[in-house]
XYZ file of N, CA and C in Angstrom:
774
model
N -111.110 -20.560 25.772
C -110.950 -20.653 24.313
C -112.316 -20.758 23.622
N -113.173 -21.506 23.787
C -114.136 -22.200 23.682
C -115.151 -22.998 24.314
N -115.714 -22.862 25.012
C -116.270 -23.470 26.472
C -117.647 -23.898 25.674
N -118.298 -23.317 25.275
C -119.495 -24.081 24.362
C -119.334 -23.765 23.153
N -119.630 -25.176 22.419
C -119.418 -25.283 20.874
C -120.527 -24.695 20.119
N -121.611 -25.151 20.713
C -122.553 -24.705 19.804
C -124.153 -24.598 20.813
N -124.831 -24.331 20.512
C -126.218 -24.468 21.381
C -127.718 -24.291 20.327
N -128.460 -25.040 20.738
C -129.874 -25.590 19.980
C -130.816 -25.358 20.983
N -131.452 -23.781 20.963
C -132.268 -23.109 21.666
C -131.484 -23.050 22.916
N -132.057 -23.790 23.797
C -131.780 -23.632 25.190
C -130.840 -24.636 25.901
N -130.696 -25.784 25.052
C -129.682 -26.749 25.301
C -128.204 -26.379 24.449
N -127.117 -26.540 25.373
C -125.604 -25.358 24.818
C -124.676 -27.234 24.943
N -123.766 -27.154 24.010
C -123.000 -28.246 24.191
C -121.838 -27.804 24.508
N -121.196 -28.029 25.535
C -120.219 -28.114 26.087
C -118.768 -28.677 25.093
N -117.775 -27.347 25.057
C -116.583 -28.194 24.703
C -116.125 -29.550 25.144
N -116.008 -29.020 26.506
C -115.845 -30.368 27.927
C -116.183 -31.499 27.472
N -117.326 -31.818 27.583
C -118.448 -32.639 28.097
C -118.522 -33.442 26.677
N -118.854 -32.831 25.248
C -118.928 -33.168 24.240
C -117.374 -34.248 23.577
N -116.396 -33.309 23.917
C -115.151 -33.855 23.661
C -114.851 -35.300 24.396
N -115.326 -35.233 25.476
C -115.085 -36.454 26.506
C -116.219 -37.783 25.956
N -117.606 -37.044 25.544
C -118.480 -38.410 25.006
C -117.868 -38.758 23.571
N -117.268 -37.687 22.676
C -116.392 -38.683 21.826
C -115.568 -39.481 22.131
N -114.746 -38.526 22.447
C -113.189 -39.511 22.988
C -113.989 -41.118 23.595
N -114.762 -40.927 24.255
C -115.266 -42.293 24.672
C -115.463 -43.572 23.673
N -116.075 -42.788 22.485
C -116.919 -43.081 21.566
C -115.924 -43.835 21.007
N -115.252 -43.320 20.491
C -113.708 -43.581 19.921
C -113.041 -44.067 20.111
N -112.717 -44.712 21.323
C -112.033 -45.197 21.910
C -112.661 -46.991 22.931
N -114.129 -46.821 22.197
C -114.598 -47.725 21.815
C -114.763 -48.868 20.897
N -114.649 -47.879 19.785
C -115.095 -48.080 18.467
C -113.107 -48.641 18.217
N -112.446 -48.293 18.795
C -110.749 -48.481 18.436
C -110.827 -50.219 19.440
N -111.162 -50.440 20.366
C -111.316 -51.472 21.246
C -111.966 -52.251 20.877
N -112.993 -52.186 20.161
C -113.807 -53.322 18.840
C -112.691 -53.752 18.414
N -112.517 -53.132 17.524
C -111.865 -53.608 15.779
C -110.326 -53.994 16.351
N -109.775 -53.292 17.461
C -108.269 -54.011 17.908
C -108.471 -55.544 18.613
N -109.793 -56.255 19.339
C -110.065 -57.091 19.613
C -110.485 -57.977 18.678
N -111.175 -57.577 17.615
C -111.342 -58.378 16.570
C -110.047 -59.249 15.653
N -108.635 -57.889 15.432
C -107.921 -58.158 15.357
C -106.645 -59.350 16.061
N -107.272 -59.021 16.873
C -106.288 -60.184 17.831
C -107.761 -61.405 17.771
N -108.592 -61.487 16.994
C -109.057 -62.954 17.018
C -109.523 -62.894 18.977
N -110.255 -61.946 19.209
C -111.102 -61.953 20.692
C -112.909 -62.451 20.685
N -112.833 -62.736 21.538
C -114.275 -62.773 21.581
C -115.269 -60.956 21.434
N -116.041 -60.468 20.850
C -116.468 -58.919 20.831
C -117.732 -58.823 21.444
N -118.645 -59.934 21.692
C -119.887 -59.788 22.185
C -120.610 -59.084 23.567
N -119.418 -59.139 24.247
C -119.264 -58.474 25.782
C -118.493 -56.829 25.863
N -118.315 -56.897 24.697
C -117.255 -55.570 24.687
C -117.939 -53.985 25.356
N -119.389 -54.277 24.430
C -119.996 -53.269 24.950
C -120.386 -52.798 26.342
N -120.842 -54.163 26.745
C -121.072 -54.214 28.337
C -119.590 -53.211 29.185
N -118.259 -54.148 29.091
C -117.466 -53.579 29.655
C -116.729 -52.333 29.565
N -117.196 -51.611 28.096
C -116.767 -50.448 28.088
C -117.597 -49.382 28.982
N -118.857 -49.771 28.370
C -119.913 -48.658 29.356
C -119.437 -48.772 30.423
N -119.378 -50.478 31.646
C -118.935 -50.249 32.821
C -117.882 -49.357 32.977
N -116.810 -49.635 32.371
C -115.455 -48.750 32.402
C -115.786 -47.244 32.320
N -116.581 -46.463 31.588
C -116.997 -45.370 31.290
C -117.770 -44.737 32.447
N -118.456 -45.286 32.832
C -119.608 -44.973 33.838
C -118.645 -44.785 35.319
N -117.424 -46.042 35.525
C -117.017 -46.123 36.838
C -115.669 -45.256 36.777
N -114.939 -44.932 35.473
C -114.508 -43.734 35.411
C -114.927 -42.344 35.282
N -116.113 -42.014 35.042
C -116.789 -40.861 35.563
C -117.340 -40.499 36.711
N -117.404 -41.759 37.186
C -117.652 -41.638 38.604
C -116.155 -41.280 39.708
N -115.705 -42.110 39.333
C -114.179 -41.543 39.995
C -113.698 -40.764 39.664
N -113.251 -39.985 38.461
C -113.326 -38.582 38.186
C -113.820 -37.492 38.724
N -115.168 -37.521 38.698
C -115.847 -36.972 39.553
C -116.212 -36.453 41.005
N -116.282 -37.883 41.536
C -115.684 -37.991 43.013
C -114.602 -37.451 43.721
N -113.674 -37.820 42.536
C -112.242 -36.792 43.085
C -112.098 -35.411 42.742
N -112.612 -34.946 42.148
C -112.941 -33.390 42.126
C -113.643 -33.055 43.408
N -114.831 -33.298 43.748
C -115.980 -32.970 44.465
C -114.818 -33.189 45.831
N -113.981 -33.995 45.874
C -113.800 -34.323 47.671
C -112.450 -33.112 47.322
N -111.836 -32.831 46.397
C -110.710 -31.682 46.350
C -111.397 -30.671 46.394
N -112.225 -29.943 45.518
C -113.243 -29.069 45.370
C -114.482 -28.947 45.820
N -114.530 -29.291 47.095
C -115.915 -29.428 47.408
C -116.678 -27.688 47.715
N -116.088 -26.699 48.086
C -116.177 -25.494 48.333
C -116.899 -24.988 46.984
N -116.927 -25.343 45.858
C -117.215 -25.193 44.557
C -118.245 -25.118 44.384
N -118.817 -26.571 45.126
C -120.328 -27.127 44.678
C -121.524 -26.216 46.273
N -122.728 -25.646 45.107
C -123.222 -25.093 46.177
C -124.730 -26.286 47.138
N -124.625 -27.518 46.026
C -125.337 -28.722 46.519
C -125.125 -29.653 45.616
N -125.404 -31.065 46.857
C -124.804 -32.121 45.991
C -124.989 -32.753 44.908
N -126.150 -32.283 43.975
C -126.869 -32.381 42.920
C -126.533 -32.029 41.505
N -125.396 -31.115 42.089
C -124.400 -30.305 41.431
C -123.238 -31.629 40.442
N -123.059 -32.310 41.322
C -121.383 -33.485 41.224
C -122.209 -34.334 39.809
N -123.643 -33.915 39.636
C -123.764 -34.973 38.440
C -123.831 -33.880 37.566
N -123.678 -32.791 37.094
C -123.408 -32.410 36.085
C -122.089 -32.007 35.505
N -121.330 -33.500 35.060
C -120.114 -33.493 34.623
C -119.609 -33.043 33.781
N -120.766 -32.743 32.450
C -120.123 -32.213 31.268
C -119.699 -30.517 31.572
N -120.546 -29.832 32.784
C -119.654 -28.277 32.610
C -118.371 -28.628 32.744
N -118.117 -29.217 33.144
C -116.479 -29.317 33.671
C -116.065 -29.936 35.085
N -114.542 -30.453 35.735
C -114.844 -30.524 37.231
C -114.662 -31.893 37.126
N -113.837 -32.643 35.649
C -113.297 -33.880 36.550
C -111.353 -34.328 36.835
N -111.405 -34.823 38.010
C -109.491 -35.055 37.796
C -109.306 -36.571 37.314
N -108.687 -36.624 36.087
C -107.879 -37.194 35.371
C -107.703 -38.485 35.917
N -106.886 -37.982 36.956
C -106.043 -39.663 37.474
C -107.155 -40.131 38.198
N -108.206 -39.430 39.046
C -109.268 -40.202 39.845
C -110.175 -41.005 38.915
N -110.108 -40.818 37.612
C -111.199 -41.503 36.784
C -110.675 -42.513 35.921
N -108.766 -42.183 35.751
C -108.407 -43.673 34.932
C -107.859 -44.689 36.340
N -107.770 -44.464 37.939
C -108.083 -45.476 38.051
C -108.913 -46.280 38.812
N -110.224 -45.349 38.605
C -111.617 -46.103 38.635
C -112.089 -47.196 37.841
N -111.276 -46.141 36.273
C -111.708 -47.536 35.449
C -111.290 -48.411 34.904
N -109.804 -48.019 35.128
C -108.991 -49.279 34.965
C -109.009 -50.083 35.957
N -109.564 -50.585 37.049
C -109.989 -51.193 37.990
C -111.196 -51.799 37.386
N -112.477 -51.071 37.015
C -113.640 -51.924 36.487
C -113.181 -52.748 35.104
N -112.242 -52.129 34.394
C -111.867 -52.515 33.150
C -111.176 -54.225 33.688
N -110.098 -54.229 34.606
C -109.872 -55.577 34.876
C -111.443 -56.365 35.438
N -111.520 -55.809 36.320
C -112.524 -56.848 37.053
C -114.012 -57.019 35.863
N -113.941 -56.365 34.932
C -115.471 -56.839 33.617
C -114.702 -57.799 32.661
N -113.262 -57.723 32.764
C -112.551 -58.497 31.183
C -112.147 -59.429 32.059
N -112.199 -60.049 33.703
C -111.730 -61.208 34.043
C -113.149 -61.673 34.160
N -114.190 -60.786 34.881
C -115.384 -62.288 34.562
C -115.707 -62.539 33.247
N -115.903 -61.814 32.066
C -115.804 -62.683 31.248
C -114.546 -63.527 30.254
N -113.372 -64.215 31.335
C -112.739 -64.730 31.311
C -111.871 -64.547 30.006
N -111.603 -62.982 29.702
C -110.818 -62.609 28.584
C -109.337 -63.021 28.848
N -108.524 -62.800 27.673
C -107.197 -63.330 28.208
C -106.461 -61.941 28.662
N -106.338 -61.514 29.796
C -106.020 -60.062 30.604
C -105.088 -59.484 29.749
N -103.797 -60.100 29.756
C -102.782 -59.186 28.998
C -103.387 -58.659 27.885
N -103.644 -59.316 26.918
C -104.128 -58.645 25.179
C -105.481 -57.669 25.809
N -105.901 -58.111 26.273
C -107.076 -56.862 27.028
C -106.137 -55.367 27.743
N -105.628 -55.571 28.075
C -104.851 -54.585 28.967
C -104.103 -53.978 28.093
N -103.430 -54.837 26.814
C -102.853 -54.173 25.442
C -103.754 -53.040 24.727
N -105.009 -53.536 24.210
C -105.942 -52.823 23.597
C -106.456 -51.802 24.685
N -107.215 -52.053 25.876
C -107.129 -50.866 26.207
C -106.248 -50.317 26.740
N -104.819 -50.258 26.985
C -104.061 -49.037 27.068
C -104.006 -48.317 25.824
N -103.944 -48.813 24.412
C -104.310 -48.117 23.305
C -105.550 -47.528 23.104
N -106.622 -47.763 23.244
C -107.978 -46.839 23.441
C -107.762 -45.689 24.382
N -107.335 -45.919 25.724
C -106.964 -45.238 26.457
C -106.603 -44.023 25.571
N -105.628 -43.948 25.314
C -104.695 -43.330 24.482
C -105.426 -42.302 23.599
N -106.691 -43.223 22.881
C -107.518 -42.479 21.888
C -108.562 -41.669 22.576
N -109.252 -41.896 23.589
C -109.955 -41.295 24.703
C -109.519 -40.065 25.203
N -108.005 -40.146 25.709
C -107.060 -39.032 26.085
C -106.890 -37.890 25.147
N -106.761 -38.310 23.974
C -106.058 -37.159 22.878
C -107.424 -36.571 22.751
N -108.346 -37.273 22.861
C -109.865 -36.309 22.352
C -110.247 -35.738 23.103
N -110.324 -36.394 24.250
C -111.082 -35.271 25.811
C -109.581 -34.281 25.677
N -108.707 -34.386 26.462
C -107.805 -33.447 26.042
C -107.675 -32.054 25.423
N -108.451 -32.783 24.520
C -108.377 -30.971 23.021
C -109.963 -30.503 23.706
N -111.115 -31.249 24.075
C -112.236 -30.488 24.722
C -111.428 -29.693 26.099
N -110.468 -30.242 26.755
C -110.064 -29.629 28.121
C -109.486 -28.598 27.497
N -108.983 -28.013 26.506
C -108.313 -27.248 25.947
C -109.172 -26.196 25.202
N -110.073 -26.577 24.951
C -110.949 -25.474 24.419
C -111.367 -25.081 25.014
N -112.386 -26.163 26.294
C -112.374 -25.396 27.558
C -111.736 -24.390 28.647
N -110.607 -24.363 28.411
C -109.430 -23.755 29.254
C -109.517 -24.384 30.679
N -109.245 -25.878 30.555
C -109.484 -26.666 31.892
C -107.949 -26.086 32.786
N -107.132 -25.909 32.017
C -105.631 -25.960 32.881
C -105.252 -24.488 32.367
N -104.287 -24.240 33.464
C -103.931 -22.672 33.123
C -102.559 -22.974 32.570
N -101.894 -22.500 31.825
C -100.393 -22.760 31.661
C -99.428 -21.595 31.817
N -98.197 -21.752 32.372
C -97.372 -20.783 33.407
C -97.217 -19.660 31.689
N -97.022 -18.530 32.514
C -96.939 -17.270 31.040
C -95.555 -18.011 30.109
N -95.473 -17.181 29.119
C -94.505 -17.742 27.915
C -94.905 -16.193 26.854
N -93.643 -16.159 26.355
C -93.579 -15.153 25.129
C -92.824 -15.750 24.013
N -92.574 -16.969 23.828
C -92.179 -18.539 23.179
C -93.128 -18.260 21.825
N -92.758 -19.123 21.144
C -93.255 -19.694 19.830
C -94.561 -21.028 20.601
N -93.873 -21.117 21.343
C -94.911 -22.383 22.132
C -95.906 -22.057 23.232
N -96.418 -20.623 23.313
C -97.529 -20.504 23.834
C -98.626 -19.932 22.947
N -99.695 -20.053 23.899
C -101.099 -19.418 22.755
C -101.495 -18.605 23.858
N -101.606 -16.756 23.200
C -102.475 -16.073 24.300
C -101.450 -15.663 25.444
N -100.192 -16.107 25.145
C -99.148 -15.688 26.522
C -99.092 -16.645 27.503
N -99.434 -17.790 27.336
C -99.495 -18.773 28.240
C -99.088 -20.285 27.399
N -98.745 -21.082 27.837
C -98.358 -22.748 27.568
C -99.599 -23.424 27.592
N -100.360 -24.010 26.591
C -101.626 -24.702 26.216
C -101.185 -26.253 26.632
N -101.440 -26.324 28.160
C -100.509 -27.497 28.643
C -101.669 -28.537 28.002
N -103.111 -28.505 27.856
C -103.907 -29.445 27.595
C -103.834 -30.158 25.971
N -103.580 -28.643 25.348
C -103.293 -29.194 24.201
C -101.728 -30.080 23.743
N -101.028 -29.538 24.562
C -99.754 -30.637 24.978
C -100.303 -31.725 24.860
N -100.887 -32.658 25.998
C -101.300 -33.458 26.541
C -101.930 -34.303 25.306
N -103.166 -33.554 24.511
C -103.593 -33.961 23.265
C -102.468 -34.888 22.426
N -101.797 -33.678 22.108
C -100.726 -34.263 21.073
C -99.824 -34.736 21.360
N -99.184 -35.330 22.792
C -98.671 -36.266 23.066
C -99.211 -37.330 22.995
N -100.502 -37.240 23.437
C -101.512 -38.684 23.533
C -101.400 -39.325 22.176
N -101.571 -38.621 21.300
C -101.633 -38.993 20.007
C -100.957 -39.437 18.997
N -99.615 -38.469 19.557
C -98.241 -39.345 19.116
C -97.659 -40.530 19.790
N -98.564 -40.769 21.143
C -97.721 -42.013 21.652
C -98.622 -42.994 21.335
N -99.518 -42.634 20.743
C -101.008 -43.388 20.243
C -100.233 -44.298 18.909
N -99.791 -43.386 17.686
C -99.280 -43.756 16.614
C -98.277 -44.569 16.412
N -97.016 -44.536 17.539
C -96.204 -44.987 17.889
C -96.541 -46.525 18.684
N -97.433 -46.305 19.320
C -97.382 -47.968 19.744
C -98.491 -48.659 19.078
N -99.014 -47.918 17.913
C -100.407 -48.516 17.323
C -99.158 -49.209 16.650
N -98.113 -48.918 15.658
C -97.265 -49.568 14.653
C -96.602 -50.349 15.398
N -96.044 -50.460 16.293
C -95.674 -51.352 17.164
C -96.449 -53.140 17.580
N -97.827 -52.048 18.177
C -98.777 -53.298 18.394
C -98.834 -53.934 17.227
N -99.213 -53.615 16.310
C -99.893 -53.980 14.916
C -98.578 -54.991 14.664
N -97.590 -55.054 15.206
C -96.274 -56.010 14.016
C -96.073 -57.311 14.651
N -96.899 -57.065 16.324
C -97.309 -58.369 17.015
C -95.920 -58.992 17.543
N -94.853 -58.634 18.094
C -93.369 -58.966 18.292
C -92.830 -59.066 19.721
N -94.415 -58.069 20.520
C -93.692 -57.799 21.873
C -94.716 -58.890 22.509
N -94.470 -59.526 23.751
C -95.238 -60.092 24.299
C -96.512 -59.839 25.016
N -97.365 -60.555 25.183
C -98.508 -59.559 25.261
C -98.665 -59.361 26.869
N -98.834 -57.819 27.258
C -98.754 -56.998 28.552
C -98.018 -55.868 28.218
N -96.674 -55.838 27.191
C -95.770 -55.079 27.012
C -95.958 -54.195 26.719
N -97.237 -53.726 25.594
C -97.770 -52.721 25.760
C -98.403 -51.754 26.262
N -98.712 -52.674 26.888
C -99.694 -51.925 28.123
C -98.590 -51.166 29.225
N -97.650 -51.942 29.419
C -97.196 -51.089 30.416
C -95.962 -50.194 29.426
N -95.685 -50.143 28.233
C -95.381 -49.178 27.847
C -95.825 -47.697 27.220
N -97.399 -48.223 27.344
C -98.123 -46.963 27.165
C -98.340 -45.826 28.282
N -98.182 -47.134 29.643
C -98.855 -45.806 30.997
C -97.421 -45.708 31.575
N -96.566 -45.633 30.769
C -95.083 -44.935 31.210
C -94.979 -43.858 30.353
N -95.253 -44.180 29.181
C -95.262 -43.127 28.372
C -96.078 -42.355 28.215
N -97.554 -42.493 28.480
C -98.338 -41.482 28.801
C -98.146 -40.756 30.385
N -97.697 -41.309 31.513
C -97.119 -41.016 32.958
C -96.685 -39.852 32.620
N -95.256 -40.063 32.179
C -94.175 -39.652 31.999
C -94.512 -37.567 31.226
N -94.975 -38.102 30.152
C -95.557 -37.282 29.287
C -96.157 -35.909 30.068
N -96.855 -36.674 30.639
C -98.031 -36.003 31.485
C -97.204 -35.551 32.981
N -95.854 -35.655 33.135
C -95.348 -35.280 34.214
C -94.884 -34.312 33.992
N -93.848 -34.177 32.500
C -93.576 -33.315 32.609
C -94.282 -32.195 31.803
N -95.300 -32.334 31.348
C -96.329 -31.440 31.057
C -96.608 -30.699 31.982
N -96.755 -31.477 33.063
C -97.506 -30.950 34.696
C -96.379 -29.597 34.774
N -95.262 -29.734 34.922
C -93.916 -28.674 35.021
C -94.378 -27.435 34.151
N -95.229 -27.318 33.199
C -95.462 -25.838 32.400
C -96.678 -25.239 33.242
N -97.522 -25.708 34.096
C -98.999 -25.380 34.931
C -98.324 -24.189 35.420
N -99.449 -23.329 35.426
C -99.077 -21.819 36.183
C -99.023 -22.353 38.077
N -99.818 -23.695 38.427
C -99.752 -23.676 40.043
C -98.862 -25.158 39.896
N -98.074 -25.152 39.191
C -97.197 -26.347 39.416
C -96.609 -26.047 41.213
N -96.237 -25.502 40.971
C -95.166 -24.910 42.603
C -96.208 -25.388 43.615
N -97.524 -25.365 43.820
C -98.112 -25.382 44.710
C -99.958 -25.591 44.196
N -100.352 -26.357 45.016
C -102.093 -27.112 44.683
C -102.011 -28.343 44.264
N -102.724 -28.237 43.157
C -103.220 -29.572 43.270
C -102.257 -30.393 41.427
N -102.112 -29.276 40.760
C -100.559 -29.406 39.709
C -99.581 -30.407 40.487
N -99.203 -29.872 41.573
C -97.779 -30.402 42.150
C -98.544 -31.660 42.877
N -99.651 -32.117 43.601
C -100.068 -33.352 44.195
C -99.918 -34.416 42.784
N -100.792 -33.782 41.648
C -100.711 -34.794 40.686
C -99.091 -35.028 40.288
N -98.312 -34.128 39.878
C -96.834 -34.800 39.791
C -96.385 -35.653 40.546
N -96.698 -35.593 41.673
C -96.253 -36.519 42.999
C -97.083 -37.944 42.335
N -98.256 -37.623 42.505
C -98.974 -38.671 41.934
C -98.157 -40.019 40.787
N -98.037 -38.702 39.944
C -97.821 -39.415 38.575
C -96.105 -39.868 38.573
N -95.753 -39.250 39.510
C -93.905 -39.965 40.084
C -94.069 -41.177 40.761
N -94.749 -41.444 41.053
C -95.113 -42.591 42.257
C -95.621 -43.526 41.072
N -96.786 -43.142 40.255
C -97.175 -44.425 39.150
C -96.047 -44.757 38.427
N -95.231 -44.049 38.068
C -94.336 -43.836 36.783
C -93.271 -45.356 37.270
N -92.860 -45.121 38.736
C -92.194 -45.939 39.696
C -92.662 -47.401 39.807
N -94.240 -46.936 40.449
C -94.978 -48.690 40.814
C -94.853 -49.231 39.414
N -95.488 -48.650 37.843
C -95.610 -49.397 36.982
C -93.956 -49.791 36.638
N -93.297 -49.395 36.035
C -91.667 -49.481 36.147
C -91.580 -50.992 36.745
N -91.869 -51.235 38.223
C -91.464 -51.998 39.224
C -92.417 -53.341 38.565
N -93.060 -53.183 38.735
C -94.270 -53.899 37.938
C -93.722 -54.798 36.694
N -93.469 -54.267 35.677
C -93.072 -54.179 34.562
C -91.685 -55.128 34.180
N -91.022 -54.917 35.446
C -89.737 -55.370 35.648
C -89.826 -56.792 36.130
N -90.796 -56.911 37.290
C -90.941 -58.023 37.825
C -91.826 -59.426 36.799
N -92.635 -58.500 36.056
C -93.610 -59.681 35.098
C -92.412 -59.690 33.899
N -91.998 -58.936 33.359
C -91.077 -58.846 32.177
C -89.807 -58.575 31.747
N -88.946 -58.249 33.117
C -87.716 -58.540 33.003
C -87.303 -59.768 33.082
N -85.218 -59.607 32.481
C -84.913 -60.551 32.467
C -84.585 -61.499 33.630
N -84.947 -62.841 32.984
C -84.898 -63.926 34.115
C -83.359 -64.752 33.282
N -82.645 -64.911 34.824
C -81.177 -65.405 34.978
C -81.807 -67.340 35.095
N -81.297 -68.691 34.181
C -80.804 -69.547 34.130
C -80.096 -70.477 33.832
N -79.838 -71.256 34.690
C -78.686 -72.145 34.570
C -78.784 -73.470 33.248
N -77.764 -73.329 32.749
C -78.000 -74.734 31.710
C -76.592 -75.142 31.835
N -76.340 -76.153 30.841
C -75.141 -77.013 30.465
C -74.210 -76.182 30.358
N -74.784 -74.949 29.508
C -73.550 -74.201 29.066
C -73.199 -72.894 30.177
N -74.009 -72.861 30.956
C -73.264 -71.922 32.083
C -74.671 -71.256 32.491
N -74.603 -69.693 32.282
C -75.587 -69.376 32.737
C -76.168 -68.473 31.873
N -77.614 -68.730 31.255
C -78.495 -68.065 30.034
C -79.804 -67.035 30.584
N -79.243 -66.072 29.460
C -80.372 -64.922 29.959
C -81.837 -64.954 29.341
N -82.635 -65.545 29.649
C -84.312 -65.515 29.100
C -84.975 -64.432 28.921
N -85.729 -63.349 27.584
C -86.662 -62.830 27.505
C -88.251 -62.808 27.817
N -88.273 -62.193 28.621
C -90.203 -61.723 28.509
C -90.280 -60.791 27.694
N -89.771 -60.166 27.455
C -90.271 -58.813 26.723
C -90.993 -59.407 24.887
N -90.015 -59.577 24.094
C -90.224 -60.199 22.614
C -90.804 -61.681 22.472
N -91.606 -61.472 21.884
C -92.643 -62.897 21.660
C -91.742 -64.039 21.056
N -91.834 -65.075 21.284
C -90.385 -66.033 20.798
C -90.407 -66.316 19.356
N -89.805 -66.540 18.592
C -90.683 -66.427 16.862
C -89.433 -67.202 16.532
N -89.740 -68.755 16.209
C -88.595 -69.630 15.473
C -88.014 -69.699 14.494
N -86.905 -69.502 14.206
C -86.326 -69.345 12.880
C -86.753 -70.087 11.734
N -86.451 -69.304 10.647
C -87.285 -69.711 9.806
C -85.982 -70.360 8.670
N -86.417 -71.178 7.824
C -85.262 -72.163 7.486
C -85.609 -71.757 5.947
């Protein structure tokens, strides 16, 4: 579609590469001001995003290079990330791994951390996304539809505008402060999972490569988080005077008001 945006002499900016240091940017700058909001500490923020950024490009990366290694003609090659050449799931969970382990040493309160960034997340996604799309990172199976571009399914730009609508949808949600805090979080990486699964189903190599490993992939997260989800925030069965009462995790308890 677009593979370089623009170029200044001899240096060319990458759809890719450019789209992904916003989305970062952005999804920074959304992780401030949602921490501020919840009354967080912000002074460390920076620290742990870069970590998060850095150790998801690295796992991104990594997991390309060990799928694609036939690609690279030396290893000097794997650091130039912005042409293109990273997988998705190897880099969110690199850094959602550094993302816990930087927001527990500085002894943040995890859930509301794990709230905000699954919403950054979110904002990160929809922006790199539309660079993977200009890029023509994904091929999409032919179509003579109202819903292809070029004869093909713009599965990336899918991906975009799902991100974005599930972005809007749990931003109004978060914002009304009702669900308990974790709930979001794991209703974002079901709904972004999910999204992204059956997105995977329009790929021209869904049937076979590395399309169909990530579905597998993303069937298996869709499951563990689910399980997860159920166990911290489903309902819990107890006993009282009056027989036997069903307790919420999910909705924050909020006392009637007289």
């Amino acid at each position: 579609m677009l593979p370089i945006l623009f170029s200044l002499g001899r240096f060319k900016f990458y759809s890719f590469g450019s789209f992904i240091a916003v989305g970062a940017i952005a999804a920074g700058y959304f992780l401030f001001f949602a921490a501020k909001n919840r009354r967080l500490h912000t002074h460390h923020l920076f620290d742990t995003v870069l970590y998060t950024l850095v150790f998801a490009l690295i796992g991104a990366r990594l997991s390309y290079y060990f799928i694609y290694a036939n690609q690279f003609t030396n290893f000097g090659q794997i650091f130039l990330f912005w042409q293109g050449g990273l997988i998705a799931l190897g880099g969110l969970i690199a850094g959602f791994l550094a993302y816990i382990y930087f927001s527990q040493k500085e002894n943040d309160p995890i859930y509301q951390m794990l709230d905000i960034g699954a919403l950054a997340l979110l904002v990160g996604w929809a922006i790199g996304k539309t660079g993977c799309f200009l890029s023509s990172c994904s091929i999409g199976a032919s179509t003579q539809t109202i819903f292809g571009i070029h004869g093909a399914y713009p599965v990336d730009l899918y991906s975009a505008i799902w991100a974005a609508l599930l972005f809007g949808l749990m931003l109004v949600i978060w914002l009304k402060n009702r669900l308990s805090d974790g709930v979001t979080f794991f209703l974002v990486l079901e709904g972004l999972f999910l999204g992204e699964l059956l997105i995977n189903t329009l790929k021209l190599d869904f049937d076979a490569g590395l399309a169909r490993v990530e579905a597998i992939v993303l069937l298996v997260l869709i499951v563990g988080v689910y399980l997860i989800f159920w166990k911290l925030h489903g309902p819990r069965f107890q006993k009282n005077r009056f027989g036997i009462a069903i307790r919420n995790f999910v909705f924050k308890y909020l006392p009637h008001r007289r």
